[in-house]
mmCIF file of N, CA and C and ligand atoms in Angstrom:
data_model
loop_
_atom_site.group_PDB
_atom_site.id
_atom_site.type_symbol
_atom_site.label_atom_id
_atom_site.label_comp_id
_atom_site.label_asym_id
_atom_site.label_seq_id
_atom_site.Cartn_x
_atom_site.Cartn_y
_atom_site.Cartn_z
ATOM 1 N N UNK Y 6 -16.403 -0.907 14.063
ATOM 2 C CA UNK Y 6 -15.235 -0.675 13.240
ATOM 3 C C UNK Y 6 -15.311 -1.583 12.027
ATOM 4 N N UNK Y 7 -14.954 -1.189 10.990
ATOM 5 C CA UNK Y 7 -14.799 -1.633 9.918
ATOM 6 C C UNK Y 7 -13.889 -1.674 8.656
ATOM 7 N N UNK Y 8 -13.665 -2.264 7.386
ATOM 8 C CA UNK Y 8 -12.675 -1.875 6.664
ATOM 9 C C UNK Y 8 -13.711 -1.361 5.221
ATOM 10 N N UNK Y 9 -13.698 -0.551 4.397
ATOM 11 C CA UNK Y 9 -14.247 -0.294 3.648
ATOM 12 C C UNK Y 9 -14.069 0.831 2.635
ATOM 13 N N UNK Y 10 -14.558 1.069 1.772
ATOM 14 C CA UNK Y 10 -14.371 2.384 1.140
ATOM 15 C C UNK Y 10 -14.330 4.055 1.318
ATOM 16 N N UNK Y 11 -12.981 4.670 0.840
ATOM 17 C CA UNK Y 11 -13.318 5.835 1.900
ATOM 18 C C UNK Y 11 -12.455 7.041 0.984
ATOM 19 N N UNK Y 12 -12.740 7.313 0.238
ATOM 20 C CA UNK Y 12 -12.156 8.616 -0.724
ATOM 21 C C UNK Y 12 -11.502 9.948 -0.153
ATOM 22 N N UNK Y 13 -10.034 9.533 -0.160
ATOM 23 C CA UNK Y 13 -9.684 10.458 -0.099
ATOM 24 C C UNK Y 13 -8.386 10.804 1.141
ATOM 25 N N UNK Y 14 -9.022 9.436 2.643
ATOM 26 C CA UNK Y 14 -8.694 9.105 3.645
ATOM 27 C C UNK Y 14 -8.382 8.078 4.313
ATOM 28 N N UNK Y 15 -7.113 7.904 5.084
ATOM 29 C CA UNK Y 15 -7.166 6.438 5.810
ATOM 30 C C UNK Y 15 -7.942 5.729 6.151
ATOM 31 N N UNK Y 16 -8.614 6.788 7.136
ATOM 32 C CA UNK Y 16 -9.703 5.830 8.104
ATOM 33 C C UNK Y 16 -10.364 7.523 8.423
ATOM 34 N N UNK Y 17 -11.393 7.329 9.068
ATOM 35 C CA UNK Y 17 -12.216 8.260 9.473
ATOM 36 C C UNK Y 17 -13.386 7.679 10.560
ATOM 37 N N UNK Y 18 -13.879 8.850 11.754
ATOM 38 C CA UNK Y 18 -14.735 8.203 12.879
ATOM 39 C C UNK Y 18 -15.899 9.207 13.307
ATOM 40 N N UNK Y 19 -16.813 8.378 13.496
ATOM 41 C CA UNK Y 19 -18.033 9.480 13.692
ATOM 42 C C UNK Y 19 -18.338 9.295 15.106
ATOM 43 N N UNK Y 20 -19.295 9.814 15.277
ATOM 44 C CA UNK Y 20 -19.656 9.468 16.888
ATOM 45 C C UNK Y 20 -20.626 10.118 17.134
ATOM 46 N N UNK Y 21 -21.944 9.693 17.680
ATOM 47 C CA UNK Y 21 -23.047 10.749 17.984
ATOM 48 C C UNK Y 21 -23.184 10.646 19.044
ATOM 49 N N UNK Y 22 -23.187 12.142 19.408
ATOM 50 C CA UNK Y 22 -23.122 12.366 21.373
ATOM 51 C C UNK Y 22 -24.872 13.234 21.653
ATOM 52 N N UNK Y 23 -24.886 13.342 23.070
ATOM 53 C CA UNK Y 23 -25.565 14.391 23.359
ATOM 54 C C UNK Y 23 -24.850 15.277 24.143
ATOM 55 N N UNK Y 24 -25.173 16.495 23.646
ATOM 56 C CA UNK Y 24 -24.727 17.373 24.355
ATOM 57 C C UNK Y 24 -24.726 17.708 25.655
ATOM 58 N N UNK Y 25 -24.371 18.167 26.347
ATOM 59 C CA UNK Y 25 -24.680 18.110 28.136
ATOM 60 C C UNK Y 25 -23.988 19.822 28.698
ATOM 61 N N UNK Y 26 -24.716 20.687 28.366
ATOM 62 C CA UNK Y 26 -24.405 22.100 28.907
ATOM 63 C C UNK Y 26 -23.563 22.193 29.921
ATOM 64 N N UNK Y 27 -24.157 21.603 31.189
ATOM 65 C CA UNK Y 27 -23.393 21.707 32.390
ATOM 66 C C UNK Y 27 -22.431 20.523 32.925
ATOM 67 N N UNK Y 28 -22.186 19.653 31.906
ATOM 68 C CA UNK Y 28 -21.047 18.660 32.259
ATOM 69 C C UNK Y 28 -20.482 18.086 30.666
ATOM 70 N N UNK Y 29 -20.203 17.081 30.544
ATOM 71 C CA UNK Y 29 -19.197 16.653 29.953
ATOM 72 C C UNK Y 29 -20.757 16.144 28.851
ATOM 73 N N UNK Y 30 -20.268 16.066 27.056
ATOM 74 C CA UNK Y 30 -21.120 15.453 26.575
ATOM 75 C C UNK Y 30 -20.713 13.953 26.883
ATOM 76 N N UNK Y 31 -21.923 13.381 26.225
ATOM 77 C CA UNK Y 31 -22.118 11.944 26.201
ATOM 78 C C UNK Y 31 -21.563 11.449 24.920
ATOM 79 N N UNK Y 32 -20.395 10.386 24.556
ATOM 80 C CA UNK Y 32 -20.745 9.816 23.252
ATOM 81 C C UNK Y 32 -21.779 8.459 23.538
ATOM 82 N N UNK Y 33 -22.665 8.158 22.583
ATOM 83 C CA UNK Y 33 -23.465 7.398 22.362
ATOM 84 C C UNK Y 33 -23.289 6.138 21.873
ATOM 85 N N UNK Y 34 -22.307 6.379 20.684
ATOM 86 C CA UNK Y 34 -22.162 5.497 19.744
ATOM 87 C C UNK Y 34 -20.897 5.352 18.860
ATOM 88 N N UNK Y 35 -20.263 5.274 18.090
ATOM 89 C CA UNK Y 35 -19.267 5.502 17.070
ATOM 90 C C UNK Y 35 -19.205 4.270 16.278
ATOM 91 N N UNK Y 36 -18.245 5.169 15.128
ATOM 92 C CA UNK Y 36 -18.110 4.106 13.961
ATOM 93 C C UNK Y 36 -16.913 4.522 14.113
ATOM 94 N N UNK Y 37 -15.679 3.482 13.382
ATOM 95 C CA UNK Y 37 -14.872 3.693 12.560
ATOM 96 C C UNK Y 37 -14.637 2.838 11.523
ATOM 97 N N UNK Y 38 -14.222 3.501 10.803
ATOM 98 C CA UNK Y 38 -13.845 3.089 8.659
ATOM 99 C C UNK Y 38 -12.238 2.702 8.339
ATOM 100 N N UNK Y 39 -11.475 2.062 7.968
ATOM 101 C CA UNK Y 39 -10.162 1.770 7.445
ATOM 102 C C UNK Y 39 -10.102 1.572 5.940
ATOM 103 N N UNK Y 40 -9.652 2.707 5.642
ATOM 104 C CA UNK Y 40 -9.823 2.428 3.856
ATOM 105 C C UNK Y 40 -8.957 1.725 3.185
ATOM 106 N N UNK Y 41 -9.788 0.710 3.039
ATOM 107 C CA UNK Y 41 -9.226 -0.421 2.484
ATOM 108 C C UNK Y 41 -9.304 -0.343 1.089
ATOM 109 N N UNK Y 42 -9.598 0.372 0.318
ATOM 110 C CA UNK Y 42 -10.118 0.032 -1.455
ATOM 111 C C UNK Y 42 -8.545 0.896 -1.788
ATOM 112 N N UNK Y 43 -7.824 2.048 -1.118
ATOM 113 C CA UNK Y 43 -6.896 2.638 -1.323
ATOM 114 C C UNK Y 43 -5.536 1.970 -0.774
ATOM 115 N N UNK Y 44 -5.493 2.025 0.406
ATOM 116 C CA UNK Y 44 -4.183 1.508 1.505
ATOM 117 C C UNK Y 44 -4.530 -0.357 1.923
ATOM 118 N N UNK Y 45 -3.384 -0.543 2.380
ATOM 119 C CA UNK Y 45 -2.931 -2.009 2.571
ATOM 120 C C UNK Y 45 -3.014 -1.700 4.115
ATOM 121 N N UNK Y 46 -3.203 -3.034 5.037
ATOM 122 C CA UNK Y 46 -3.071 -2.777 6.480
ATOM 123 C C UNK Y 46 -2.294 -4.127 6.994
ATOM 124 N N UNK Y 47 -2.052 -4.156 7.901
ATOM 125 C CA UNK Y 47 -1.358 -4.725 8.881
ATOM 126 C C UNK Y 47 -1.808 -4.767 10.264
ATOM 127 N N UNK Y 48 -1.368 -5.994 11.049
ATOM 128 C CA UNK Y 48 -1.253 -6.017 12.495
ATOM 129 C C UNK Y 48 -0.024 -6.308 12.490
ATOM 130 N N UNK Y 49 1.471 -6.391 11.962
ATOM 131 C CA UNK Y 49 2.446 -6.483 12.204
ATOM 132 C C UNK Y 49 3.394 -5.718 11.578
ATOM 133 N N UNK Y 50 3.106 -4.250 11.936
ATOM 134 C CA UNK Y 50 4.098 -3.337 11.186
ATOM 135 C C UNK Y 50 5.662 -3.478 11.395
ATOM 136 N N UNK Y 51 5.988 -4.319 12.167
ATOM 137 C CA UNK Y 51 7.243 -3.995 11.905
ATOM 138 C C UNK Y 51 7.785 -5.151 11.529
ATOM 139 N N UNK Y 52 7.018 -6.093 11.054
ATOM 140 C CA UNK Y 52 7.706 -7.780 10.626
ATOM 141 C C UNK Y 52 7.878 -6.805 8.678
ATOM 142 N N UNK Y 53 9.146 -8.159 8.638
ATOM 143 C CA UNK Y 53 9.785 -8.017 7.047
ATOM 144 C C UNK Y 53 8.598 -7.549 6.092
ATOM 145 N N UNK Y 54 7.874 -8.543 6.036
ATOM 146 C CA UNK Y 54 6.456 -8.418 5.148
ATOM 147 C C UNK Y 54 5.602 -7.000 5.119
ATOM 148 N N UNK Y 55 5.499 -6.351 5.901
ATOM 149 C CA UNK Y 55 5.029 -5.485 5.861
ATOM 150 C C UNK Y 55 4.648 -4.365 4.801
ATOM 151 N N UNK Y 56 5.479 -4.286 3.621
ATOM 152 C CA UNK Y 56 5.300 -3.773 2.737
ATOM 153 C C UNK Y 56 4.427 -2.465 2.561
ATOM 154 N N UNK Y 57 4.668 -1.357 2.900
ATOM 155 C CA UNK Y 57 3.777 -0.059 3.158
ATOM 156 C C UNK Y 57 2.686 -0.269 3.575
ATOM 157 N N UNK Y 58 2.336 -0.978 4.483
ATOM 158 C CA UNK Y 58 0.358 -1.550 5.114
ATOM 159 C C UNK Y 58 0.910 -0.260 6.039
ATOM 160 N N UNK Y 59 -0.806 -0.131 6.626
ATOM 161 C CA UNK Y 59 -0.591 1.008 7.871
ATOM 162 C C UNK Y 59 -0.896 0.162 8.953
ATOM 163 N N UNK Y 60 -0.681 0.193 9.995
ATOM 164 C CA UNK Y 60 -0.818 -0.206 11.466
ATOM 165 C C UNK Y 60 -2.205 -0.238 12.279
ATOM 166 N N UNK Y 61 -3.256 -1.222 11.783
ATOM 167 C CA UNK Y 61 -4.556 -0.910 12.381
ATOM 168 C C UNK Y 61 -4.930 -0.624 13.426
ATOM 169 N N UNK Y 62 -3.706 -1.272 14.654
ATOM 170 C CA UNK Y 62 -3.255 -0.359 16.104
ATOM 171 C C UNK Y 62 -3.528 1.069 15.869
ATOM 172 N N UNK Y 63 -2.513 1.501 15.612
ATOM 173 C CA UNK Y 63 -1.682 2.743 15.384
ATOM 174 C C UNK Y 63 -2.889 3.852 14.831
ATOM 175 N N UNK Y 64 -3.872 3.684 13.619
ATOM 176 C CA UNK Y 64 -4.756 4.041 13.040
ATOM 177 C C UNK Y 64 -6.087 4.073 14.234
ATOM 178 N N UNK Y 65 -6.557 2.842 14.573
ATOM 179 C CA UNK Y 65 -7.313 2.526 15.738
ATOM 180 C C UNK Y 65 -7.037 3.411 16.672
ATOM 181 N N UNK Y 66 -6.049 3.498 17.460
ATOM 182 C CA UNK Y 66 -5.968 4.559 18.979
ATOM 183 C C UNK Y 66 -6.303 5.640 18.312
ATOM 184 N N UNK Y 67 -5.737 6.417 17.219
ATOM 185 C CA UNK Y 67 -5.858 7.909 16.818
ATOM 186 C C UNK Y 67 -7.524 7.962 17.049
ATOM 187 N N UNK Y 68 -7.940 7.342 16.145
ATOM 188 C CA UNK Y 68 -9.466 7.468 15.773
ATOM 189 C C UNK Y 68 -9.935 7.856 17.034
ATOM 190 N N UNK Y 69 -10.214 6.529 18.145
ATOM 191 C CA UNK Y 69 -10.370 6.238 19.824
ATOM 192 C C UNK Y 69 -10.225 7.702 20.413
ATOM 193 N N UNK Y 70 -9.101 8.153 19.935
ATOM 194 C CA UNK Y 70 -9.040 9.558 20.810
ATOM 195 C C UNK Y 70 -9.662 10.527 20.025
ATOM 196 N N UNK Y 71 -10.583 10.685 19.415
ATOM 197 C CA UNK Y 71 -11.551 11.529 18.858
ATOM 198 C C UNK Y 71 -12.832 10.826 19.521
ATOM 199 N N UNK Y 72 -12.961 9.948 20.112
ATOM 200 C CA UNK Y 72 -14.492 9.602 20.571
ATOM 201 C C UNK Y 72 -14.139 9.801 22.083
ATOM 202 N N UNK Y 73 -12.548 9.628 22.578
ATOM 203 C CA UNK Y 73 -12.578 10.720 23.629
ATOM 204 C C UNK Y 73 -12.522 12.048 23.875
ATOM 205 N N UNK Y 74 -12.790 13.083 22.990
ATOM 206 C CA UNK Y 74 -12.742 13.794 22.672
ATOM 207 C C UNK Y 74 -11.684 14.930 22.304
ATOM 208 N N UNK Y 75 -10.699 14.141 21.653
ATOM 209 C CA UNK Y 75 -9.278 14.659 21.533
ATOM 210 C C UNK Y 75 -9.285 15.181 20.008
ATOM 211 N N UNK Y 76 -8.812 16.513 19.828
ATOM 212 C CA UNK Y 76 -8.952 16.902 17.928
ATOM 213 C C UNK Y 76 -7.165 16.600 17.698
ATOM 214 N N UNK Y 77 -6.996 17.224 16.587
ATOM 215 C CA UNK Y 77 -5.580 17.110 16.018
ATOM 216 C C UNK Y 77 -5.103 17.986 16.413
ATOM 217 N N UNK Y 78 -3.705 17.704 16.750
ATOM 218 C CA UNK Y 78 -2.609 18.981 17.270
ATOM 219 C C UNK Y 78 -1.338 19.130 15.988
ATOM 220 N N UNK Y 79 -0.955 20.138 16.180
ATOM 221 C CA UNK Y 79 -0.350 20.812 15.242
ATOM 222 C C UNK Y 79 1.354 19.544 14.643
ATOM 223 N N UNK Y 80 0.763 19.300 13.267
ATOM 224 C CA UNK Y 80 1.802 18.375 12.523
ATOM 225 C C UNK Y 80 3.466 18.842 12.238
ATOM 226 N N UNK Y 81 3.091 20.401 12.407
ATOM 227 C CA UNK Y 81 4.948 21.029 12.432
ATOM 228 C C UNK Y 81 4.972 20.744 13.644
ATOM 229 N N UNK Y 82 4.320 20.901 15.155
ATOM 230 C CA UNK Y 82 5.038 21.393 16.101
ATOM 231 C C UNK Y 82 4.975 19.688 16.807
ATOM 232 N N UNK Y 83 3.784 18.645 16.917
ATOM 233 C CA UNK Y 83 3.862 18.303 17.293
ATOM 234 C C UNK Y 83 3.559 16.512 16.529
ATOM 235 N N UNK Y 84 4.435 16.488 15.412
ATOM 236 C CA UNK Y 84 4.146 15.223 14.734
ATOM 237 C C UNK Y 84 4.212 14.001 14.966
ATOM 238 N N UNK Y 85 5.084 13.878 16.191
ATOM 239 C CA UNK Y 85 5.032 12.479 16.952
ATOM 240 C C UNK Y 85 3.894 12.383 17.689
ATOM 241 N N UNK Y 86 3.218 13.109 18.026
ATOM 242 C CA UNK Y 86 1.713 12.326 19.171
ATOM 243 C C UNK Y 86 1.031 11.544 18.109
ATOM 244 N N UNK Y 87 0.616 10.573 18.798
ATOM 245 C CA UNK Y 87 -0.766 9.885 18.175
ATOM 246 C C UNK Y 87 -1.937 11.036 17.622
ATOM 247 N N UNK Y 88 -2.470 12.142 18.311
ATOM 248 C CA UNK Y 88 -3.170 12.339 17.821
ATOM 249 C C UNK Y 88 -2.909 14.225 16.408
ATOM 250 N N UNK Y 89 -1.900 14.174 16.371
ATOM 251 C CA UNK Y 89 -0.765 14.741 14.853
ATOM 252 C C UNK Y 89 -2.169 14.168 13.897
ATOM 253 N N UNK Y 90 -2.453 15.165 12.957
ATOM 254 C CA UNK Y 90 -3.200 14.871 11.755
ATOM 255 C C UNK Y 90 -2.911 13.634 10.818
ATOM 256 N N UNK Y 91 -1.260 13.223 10.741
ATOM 257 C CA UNK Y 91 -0.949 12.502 9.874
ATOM 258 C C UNK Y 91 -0.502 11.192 10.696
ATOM 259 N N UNK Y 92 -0.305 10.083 9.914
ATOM 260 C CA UNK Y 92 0.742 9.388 10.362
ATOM 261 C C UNK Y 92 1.811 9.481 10.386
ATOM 262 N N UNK Y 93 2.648 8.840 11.482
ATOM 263 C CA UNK Y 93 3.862 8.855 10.566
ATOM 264 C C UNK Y 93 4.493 7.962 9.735
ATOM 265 N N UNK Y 94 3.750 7.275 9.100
ATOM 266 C CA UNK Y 94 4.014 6.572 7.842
ATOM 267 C C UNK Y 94 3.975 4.569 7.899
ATOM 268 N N UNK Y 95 3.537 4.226 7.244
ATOM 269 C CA UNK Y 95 3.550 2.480 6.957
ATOM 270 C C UNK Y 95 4.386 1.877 7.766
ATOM 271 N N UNK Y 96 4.675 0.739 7.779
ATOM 272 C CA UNK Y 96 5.459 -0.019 8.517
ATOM 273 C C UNK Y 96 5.954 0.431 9.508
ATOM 274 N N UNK Y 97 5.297 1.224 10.708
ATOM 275 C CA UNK Y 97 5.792 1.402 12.344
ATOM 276 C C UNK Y 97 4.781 1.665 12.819
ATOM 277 N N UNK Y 98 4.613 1.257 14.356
ATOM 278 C CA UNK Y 98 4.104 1.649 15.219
ATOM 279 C C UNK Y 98 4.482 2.677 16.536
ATOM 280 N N UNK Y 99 4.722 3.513 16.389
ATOM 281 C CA UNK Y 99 4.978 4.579 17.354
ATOM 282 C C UNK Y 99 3.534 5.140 17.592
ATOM 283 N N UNK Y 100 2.587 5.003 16.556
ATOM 284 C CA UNK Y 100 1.180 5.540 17.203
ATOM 285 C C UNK Y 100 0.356 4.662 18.227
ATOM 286 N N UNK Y 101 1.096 3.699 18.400
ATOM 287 C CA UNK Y 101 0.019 2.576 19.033
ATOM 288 C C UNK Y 101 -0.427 3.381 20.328
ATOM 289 N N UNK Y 102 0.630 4.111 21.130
ATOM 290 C CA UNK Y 102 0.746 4.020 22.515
ATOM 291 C C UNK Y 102 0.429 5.906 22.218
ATOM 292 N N UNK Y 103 -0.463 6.086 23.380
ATOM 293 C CA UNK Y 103 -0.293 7.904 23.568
ATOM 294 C C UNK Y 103 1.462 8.406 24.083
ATOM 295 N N UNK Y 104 1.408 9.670 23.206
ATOM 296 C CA UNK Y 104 2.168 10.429 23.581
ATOM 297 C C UNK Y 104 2.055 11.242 24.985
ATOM 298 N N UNK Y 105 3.310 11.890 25.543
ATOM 299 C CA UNK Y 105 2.769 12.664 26.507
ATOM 300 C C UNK Y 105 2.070 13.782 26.283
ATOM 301 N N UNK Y 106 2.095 14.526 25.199
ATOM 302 C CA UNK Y 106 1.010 15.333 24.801
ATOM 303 C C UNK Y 106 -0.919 15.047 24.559
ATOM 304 N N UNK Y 107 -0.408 13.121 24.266
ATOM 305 C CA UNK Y 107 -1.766 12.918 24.327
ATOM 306 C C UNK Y 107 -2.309 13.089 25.670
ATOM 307 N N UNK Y 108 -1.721 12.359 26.421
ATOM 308 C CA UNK Y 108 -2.111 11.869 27.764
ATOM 309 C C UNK Y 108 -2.357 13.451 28.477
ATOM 310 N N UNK Y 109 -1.661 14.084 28.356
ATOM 311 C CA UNK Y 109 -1.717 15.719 28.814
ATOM 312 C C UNK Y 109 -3.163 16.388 28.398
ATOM 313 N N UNK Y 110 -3.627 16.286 27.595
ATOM 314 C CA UNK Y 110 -5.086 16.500 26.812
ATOM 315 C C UNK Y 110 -5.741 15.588 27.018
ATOM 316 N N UNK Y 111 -5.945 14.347 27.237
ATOM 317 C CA UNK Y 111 -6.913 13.718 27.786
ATOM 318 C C UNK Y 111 -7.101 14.148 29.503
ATOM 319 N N UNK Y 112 -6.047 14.539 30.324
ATOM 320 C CA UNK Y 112 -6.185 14.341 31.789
ATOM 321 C C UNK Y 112 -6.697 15.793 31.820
ATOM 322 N N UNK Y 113 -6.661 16.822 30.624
ATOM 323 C CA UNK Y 113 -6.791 18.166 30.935
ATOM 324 C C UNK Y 113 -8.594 17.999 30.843
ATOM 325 N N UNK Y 114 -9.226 17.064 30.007
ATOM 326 C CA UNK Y 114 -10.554 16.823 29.626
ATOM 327 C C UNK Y 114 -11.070 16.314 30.522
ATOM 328 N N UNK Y 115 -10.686 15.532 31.531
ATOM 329 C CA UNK Y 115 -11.632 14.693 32.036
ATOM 330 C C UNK Y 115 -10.860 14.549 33.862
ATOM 331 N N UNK Y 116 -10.360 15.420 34.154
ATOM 332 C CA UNK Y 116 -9.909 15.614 35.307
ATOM 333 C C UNK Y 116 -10.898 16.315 36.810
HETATM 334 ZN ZN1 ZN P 26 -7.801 12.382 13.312
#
């Protein structure tokens, strides 16, 4: 994980797996990026200071659940989960922790 340059996006995560036909793939490896040259960050979103930083928690788990293999769920229907395309915005942490929709899609993956 890292903080660095990133056009366009918060943060973004790669991950190289192998594929596995008859069971679950493998991830191998991952990165993640926090774009720092655009956005401000924080580990204390909800102290005074905070000033629009994003939540490197909050940013961190989302990512995490793409190297568990979790994609984005729908931002009209379901914008409070952690893993919602967007945040929901600077100074809070409500993404830190999975939603029950997350947790519902992870146990549906790996059950
Ligand atoms: Zn994402």
């Amino acid at each position: 994980m890292s903080f660095g340059k990133l056009p366009g996006a918060l943060a973004m995560e790669c991950r190289w797996f192998t594929i596995n036909y008859s069971d679950y793939d493998s991830v191998r490896a991952s990165d993640i990026k926090l774009n720092k040259s655009d956005f401000r960050w924080t580990a204390r979103p909800n102290a005074r200071s905070c000033e629009k930083r994003y939540d490197v928690e909050s940013i961190v788990t989302h990512e995490l659940g793409h190297d568990f293999g979790l994609g984005h769920v729908s931002e009209s229907a379901h914008g409070n989960l952690t893993m919602s395309a967007r945040i929901n915005g600077p100074c809070q942490s409500a993404e830190r922790s999975l939603g029950r929709g997350d947790a519902l899609g992870l146990e549906n993956k790996y059950r």
